[in-house]
PDB file of C-alpha atoms and ligand atoms in Angstrom:
ATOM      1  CA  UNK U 229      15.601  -2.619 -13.104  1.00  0.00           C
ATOM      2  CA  UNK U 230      15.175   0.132 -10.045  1.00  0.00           C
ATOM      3  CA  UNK U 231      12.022   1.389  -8.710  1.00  0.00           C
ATOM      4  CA  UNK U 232      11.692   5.050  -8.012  1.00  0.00           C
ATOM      5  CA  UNK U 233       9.927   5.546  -5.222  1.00  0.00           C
ATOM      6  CA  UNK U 234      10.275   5.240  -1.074  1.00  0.00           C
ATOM      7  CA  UNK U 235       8.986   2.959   2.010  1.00  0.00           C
ATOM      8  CA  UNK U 236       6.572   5.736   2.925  1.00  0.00           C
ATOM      9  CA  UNK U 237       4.017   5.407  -0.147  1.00  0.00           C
ATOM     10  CA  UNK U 238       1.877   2.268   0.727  1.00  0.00           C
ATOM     11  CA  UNK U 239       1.891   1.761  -3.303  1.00  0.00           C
ATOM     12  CA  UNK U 240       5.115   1.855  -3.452  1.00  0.00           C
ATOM     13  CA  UNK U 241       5.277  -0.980  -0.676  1.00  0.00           C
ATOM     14  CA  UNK U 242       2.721  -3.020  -2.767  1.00  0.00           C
ATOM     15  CA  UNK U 243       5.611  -3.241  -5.240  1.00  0.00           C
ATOM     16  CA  UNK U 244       7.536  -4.187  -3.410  1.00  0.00           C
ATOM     17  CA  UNK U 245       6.231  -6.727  -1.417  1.00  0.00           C
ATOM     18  CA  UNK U 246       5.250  -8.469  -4.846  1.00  0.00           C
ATOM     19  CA  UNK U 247       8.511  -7.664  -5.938  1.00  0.00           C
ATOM     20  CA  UNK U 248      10.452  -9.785  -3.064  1.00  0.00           C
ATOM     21  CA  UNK U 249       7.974 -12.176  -2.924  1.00  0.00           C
ATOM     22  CA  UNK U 250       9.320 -13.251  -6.532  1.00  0.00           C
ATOM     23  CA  UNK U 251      12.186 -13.088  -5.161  1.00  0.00           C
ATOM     24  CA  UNK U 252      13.192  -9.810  -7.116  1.00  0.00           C
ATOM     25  CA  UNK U 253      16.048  -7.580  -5.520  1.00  0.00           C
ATOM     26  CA  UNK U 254      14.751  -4.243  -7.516  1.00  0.00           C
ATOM     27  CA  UNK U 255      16.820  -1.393  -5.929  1.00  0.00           C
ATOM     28  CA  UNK U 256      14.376   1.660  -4.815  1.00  0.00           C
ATOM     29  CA  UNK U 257      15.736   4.706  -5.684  1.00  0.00           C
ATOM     30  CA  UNK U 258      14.406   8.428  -5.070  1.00  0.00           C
ATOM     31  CA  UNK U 259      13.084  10.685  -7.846  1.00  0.00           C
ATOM     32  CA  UNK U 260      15.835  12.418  -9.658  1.00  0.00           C
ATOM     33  CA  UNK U 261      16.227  15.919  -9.719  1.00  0.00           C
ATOM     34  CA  UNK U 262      14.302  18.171  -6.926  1.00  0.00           C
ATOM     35  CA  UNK U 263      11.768  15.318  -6.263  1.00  0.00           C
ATOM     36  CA  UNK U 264       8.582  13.908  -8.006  1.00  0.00           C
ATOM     37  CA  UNK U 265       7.609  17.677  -9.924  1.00  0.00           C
ATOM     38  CA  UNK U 266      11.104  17.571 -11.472  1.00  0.00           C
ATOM     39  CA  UNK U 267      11.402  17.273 -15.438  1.00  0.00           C
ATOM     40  CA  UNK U 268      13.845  14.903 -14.580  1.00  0.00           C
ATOM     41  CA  UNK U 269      11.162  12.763 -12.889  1.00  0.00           C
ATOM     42  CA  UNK U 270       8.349  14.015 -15.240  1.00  0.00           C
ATOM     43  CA  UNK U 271       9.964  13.176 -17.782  1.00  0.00           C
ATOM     44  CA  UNK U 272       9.768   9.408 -16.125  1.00  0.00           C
ATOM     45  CA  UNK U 273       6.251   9.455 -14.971  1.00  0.00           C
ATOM     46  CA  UNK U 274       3.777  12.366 -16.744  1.00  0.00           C
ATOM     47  CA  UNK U 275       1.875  12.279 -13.629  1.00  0.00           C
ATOM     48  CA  UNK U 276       4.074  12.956 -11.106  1.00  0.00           C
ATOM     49  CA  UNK U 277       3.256  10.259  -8.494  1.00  0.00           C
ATOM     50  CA  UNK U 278       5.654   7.027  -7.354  1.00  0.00           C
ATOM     51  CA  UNK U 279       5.544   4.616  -7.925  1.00  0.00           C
ATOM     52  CA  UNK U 280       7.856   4.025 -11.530  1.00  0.00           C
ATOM     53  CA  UNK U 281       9.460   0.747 -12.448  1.00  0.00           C
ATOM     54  CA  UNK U 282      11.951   1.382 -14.769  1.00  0.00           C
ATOM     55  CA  UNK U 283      13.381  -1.521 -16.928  1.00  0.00           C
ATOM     56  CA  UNK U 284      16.192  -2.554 -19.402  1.00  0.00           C
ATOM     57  CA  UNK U 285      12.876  -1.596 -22.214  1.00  0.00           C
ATOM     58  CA  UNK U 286       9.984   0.310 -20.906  1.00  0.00           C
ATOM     59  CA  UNK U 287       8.933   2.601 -18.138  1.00  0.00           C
ATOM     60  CA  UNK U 288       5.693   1.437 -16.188  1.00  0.00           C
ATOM     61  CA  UNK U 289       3.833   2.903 -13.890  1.00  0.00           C
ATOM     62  CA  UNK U 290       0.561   2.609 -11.515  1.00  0.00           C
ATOM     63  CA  UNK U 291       1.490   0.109  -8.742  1.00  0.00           C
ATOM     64  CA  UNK U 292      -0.932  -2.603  -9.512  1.00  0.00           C
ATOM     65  CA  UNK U 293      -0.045  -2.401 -13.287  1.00  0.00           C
ATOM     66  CA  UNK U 294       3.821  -2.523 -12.143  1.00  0.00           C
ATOM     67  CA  UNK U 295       3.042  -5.516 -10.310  1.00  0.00           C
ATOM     68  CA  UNK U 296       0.910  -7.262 -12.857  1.00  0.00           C
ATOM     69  CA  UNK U 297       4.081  -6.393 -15.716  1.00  0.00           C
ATOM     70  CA  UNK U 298       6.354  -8.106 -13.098  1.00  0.00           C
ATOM     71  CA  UNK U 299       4.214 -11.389 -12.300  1.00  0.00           C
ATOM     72  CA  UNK U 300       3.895 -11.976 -16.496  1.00  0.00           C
ATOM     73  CA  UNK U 301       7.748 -11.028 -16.667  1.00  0.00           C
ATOM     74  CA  UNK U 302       9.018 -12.838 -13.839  1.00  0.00           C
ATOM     75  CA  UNK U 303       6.135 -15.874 -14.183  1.00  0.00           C
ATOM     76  CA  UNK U 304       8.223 -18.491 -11.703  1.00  0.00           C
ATOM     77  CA  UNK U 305       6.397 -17.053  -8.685  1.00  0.00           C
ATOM     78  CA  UNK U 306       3.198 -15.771  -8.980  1.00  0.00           C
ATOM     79  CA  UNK U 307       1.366 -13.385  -7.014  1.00  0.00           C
ATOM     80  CA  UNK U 308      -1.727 -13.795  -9.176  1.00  0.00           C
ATOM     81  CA  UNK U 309      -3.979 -16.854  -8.037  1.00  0.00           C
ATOM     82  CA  UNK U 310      -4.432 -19.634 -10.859  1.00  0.00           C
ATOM     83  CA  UNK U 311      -8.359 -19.472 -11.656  1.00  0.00           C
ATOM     84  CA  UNK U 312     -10.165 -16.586 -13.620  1.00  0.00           C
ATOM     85  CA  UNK U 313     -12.538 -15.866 -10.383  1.00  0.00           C
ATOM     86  CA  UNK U 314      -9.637 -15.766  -7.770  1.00  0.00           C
ATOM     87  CA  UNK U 315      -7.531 -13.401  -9.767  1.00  0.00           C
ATOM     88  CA  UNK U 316     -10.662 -11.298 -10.275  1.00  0.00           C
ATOM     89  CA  UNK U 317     -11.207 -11.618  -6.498  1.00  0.00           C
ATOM     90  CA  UNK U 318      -7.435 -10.767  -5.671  1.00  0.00           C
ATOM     91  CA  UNK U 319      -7.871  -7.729  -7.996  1.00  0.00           C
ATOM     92  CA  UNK U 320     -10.714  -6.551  -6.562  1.00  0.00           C
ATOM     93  CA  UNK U 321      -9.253  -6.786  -3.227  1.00  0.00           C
ATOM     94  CA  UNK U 322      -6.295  -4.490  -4.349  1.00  0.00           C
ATOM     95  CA  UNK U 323      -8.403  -2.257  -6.333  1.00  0.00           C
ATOM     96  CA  UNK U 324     -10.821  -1.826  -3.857  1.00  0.00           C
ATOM     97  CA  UNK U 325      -7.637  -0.307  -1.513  1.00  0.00           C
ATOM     98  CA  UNK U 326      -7.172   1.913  -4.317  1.00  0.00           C
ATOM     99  CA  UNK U 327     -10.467   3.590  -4.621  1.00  0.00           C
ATOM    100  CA  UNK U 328     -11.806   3.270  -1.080  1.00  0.00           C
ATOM    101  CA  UNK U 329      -9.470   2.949   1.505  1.00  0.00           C
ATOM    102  CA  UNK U 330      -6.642   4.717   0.669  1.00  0.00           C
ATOM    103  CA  UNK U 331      -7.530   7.759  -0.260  1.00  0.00           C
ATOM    104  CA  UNK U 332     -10.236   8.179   3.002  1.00  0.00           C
ATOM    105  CA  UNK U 333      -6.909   7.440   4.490  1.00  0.00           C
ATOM    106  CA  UNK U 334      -4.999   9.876   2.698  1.00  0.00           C
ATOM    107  CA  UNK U 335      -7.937  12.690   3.221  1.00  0.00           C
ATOM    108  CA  UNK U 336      -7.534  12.167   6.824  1.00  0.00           C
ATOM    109  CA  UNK U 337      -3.188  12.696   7.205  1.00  0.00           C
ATOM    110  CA  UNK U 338      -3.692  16.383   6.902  1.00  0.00           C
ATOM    111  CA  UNK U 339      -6.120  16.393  10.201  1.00  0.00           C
ATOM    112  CA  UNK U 340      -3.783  14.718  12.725  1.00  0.00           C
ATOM    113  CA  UNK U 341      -3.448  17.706  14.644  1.00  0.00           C
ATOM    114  CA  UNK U 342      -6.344  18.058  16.955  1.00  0.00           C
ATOM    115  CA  UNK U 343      -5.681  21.980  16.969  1.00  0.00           C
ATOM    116  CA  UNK U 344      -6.767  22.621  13.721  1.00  0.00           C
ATOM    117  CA  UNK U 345      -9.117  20.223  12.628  1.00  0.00           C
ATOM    118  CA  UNK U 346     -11.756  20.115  10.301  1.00  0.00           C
ATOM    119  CA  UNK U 347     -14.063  18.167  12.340  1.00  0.00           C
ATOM    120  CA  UNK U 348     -17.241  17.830   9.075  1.00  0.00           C
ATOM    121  CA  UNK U 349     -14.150  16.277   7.297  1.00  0.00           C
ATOM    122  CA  UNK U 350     -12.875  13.819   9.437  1.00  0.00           C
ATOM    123  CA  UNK U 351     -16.503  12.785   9.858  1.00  0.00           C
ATOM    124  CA  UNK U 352     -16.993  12.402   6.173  1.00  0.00           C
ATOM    125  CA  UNK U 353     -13.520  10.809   5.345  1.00  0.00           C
ATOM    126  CA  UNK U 354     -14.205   7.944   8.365  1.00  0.00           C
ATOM    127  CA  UNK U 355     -17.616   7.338   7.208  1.00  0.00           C
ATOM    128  CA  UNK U 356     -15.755   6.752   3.637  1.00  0.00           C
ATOM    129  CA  UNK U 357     -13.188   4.550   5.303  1.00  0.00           C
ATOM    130  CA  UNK U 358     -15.923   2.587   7.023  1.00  0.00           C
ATOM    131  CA  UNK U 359     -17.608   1.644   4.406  1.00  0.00           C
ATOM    132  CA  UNK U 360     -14.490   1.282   2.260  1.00  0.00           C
ATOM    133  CA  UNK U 361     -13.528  -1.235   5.307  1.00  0.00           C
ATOM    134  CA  UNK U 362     -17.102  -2.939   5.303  1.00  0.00           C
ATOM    135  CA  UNK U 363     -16.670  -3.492   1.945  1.00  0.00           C
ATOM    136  CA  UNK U 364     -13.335  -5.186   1.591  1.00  0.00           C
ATOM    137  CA  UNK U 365     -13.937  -7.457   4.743  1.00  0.00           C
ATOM    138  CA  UNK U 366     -16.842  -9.434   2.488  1.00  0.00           C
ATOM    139  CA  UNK U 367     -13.677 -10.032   0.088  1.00  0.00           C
ATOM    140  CA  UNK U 368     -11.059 -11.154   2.685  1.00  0.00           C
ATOM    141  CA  UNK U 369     -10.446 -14.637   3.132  1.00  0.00           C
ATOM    142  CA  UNK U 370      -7.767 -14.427   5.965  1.00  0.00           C
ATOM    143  CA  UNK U 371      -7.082 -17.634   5.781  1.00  0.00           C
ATOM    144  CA  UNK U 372      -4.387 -16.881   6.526  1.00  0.00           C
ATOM    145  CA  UNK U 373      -4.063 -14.675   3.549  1.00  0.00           C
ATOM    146  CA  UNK U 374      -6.481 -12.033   1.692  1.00  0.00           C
ATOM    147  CA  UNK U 375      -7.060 -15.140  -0.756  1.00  0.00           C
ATOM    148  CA  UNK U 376      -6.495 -18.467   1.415  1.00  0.00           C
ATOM    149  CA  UNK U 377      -3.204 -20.064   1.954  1.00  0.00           C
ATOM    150  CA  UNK U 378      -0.839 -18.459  -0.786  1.00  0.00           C
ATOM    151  CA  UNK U 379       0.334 -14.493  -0.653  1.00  0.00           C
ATOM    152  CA  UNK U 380      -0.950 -12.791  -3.764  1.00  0.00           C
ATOM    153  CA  UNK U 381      -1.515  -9.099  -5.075  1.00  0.00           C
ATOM    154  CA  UNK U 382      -4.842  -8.931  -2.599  1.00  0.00           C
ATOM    155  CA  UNK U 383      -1.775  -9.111   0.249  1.00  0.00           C
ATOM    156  CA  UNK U 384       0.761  -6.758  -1.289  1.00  0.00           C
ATOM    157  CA  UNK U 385      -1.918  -4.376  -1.391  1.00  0.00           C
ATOM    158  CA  UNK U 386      -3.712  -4.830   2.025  1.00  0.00           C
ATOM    159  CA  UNK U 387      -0.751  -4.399   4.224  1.00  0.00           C
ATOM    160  CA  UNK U 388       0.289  -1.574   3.459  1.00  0.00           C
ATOM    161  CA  UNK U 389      -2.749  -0.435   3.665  1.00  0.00           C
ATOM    162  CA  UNK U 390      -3.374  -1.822   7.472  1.00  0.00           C
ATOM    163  CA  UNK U 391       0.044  -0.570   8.355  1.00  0.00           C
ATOM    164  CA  UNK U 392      -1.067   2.998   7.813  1.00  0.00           C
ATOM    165  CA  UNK U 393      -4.836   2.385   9.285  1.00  0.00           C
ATOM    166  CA  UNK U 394      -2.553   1.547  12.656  1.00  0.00           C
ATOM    167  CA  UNK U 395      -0.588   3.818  12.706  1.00  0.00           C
ATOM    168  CA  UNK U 396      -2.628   7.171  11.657  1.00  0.00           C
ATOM    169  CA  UNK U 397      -6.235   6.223  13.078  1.00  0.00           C
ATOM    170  CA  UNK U 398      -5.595   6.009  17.066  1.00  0.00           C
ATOM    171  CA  UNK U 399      -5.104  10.103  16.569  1.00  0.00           C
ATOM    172  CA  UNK U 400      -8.436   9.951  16.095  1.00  0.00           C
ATOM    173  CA  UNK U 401      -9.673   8.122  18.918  1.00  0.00           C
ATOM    174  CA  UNK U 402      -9.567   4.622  16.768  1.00  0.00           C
ATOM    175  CA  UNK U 403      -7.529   2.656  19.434  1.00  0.00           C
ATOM    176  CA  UNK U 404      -8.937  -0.652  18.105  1.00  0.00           C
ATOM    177  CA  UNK U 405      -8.775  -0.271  14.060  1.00  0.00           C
ATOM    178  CA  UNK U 406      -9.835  -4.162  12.983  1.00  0.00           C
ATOM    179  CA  UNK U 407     -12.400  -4.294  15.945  1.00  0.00           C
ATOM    180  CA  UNK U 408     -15.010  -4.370  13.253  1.00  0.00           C
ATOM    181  CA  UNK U 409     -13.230  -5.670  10.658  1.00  0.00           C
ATOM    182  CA  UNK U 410     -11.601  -9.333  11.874  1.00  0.00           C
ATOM    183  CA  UNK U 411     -10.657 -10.662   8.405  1.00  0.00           C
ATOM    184  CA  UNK U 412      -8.449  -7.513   7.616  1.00  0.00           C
ATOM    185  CA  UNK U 413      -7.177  -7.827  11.225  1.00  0.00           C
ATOM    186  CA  UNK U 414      -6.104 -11.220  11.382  1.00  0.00           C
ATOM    187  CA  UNK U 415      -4.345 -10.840   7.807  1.00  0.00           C
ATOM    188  CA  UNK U 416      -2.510  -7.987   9.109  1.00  0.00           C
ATOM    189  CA  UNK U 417      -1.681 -10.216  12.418  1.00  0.00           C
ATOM    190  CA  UNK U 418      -0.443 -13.082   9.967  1.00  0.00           C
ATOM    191  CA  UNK U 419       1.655 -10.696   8.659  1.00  0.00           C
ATOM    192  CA  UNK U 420       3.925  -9.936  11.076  1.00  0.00           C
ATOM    193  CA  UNK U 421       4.344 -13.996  11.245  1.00  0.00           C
ATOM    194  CA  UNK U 422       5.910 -13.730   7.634  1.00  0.00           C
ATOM    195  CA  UNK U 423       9.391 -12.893   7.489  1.00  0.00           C
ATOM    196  CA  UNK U 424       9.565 -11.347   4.369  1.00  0.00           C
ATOM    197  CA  UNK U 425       6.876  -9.003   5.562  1.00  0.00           C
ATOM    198  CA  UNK U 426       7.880  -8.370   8.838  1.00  0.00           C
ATOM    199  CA  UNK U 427      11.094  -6.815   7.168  1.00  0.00           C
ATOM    200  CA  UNK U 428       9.555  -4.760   5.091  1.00  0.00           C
ATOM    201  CA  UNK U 429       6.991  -3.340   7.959  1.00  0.00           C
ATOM    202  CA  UNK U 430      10.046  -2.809   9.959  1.00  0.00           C
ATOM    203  CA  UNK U 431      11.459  -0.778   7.561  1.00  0.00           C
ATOM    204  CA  UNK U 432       8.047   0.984   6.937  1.00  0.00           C
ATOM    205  CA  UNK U 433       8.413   1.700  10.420  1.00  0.00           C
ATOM    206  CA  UNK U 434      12.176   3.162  10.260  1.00  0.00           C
ATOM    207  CA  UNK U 435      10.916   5.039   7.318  1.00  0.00           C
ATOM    208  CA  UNK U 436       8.055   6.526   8.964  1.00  0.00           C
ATOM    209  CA  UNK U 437       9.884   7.429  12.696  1.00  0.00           C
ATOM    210  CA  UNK U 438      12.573   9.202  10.422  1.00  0.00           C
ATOM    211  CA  UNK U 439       9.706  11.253   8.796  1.00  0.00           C
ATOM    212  CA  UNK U 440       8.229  12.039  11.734  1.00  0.00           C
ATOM    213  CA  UNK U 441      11.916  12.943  13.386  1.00  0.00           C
ATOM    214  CA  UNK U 442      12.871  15.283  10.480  1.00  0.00           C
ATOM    215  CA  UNK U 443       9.692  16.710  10.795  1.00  0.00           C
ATOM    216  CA  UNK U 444       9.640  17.585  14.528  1.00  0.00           C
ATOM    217  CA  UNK U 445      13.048  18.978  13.863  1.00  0.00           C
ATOM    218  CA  UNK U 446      12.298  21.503  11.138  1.00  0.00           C
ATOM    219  CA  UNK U 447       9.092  22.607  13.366  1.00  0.00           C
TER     220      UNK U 447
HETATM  221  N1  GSH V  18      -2.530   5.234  -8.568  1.00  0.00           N
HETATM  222  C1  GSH V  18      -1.141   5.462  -8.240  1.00  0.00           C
HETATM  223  C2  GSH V  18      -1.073   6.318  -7.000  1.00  0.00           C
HETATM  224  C3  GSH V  18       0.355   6.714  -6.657  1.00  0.00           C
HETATM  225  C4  GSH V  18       0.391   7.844  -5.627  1.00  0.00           C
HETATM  226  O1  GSH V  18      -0.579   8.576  -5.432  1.00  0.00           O
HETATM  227  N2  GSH V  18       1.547   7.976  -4.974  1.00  0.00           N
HETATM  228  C5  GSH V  18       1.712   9.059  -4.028  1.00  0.00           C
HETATM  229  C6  GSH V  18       2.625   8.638  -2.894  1.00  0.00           C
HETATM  230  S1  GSH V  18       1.773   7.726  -1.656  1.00  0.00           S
HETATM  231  C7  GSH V  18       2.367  10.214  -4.737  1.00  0.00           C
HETATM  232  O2  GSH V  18       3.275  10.023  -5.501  1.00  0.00           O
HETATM  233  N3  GSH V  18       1.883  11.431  -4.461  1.00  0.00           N
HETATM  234  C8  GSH V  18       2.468  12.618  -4.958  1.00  0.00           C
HETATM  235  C9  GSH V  18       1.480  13.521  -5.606  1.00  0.00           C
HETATM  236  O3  GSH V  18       0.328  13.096  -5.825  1.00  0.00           O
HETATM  237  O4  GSH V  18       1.840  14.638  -5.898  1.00  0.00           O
HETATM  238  C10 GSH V  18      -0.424   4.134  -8.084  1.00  0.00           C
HETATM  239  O5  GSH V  18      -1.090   3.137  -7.742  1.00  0.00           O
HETATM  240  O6  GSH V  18       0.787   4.035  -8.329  1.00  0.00           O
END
């Protein structure tokens, strides 16, 4: 198996959590070709995006679906919760950072410069992400996980999520991102208690400072 993809996409980092929380050693490997446009890659995923989970006999994509294929493949150690209304709950949870946290969060990368800001945007994509946050804290446990005591696709999605919330939102003026929103912050305090997940955030972090480094150097 290999997972095309990087550390920089939080769904790719869903995957991956869930992936070495099974205990799964799935190599991540860039788009072929000139990046995610190429036919090479295309020809992989129609759509473009990472990430892809590629296998000995299928292609799947959409990072909750990968991780759903890889908790009925690999069934040992599950990421889904045992009872019908917790795995709707957990699902919800990651869903939920699909549709309306993420991509307020997304909106608002291209207005980290103060210089040329679109100020009625970054109004409208925080009022998005508020309510996006609101929403998700009546579904968070954090106890100490999204869904009580075990680590399940609610997690693999949420802390990626909160790892991008604190790093992108104290450009604008969001020093204290869980102040209103203490289930989601004490998850993503829990967190860094994990090993597993304290590995991957501090390669999230290496990721991200290398970015920002090749960034600053090209102007
Ligand atoms: N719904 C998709 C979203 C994947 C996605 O948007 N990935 C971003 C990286 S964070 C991407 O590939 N963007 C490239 C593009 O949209 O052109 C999933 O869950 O896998």
């Amino acid at each position: 198996m290999k997972l095309y993809g990087a550390l920089l996409s939080p769904y790719v980092t869903r995957v991956v959590l869930a992936a070495r929380f099974k205990g799964l050693d799935i190599p991540i490997v860039p788009p072929p070709g000139t990046g995610l446009k190429s036919p090479e890659y295309l020809a992989i995923n129609p759509y473009g995006k990472m990430p892809a989970l590629v296998t000995d006999d299928a292609v799947i994509i959409e990072s909750e679906v990968i991780c759903e294929f890889l908790d009925e493949r690999f069934p040992e150690k599950k990421i889904l919760p045992g009872s019908d209304v917790a795995r709707a709950r957990a699902r919800i949870i990651s869903r939920a950072i699909d549709l309306y946290i993420l991509p307020a969060l997304l909106g608002l990368l291209g207005q980290m410069s103060p210089l040329n800001r679109n100020e009625a945007l970054v109004t409208e994509k925080r009022a998005e992400l508020r309510r996006g946050m609101d929403g998700l804290e009546t579904f968070i446990q954090a106890d100490p996980w999204c869904m009580g005591a075990d680590f399940t696709l609610a997690d693999c999605a949420v802390v990626p999520a909160c790892f991008f919330l604190q790093k992108f939102l104290p450009a604008f003026g969001v020093m204290d991102v869980f102040e209103h929103h203490p289930h989601m912050g004490a998850v993503w305090d829990h967190a860094h208690g994990d090993p597993m997940v304290a590995h991957l955030l501090s390669e999230m972090t290496e990721a991200l400072n290398d970015f920002l480094r090749r960034r600053a150097a090209n102007g």
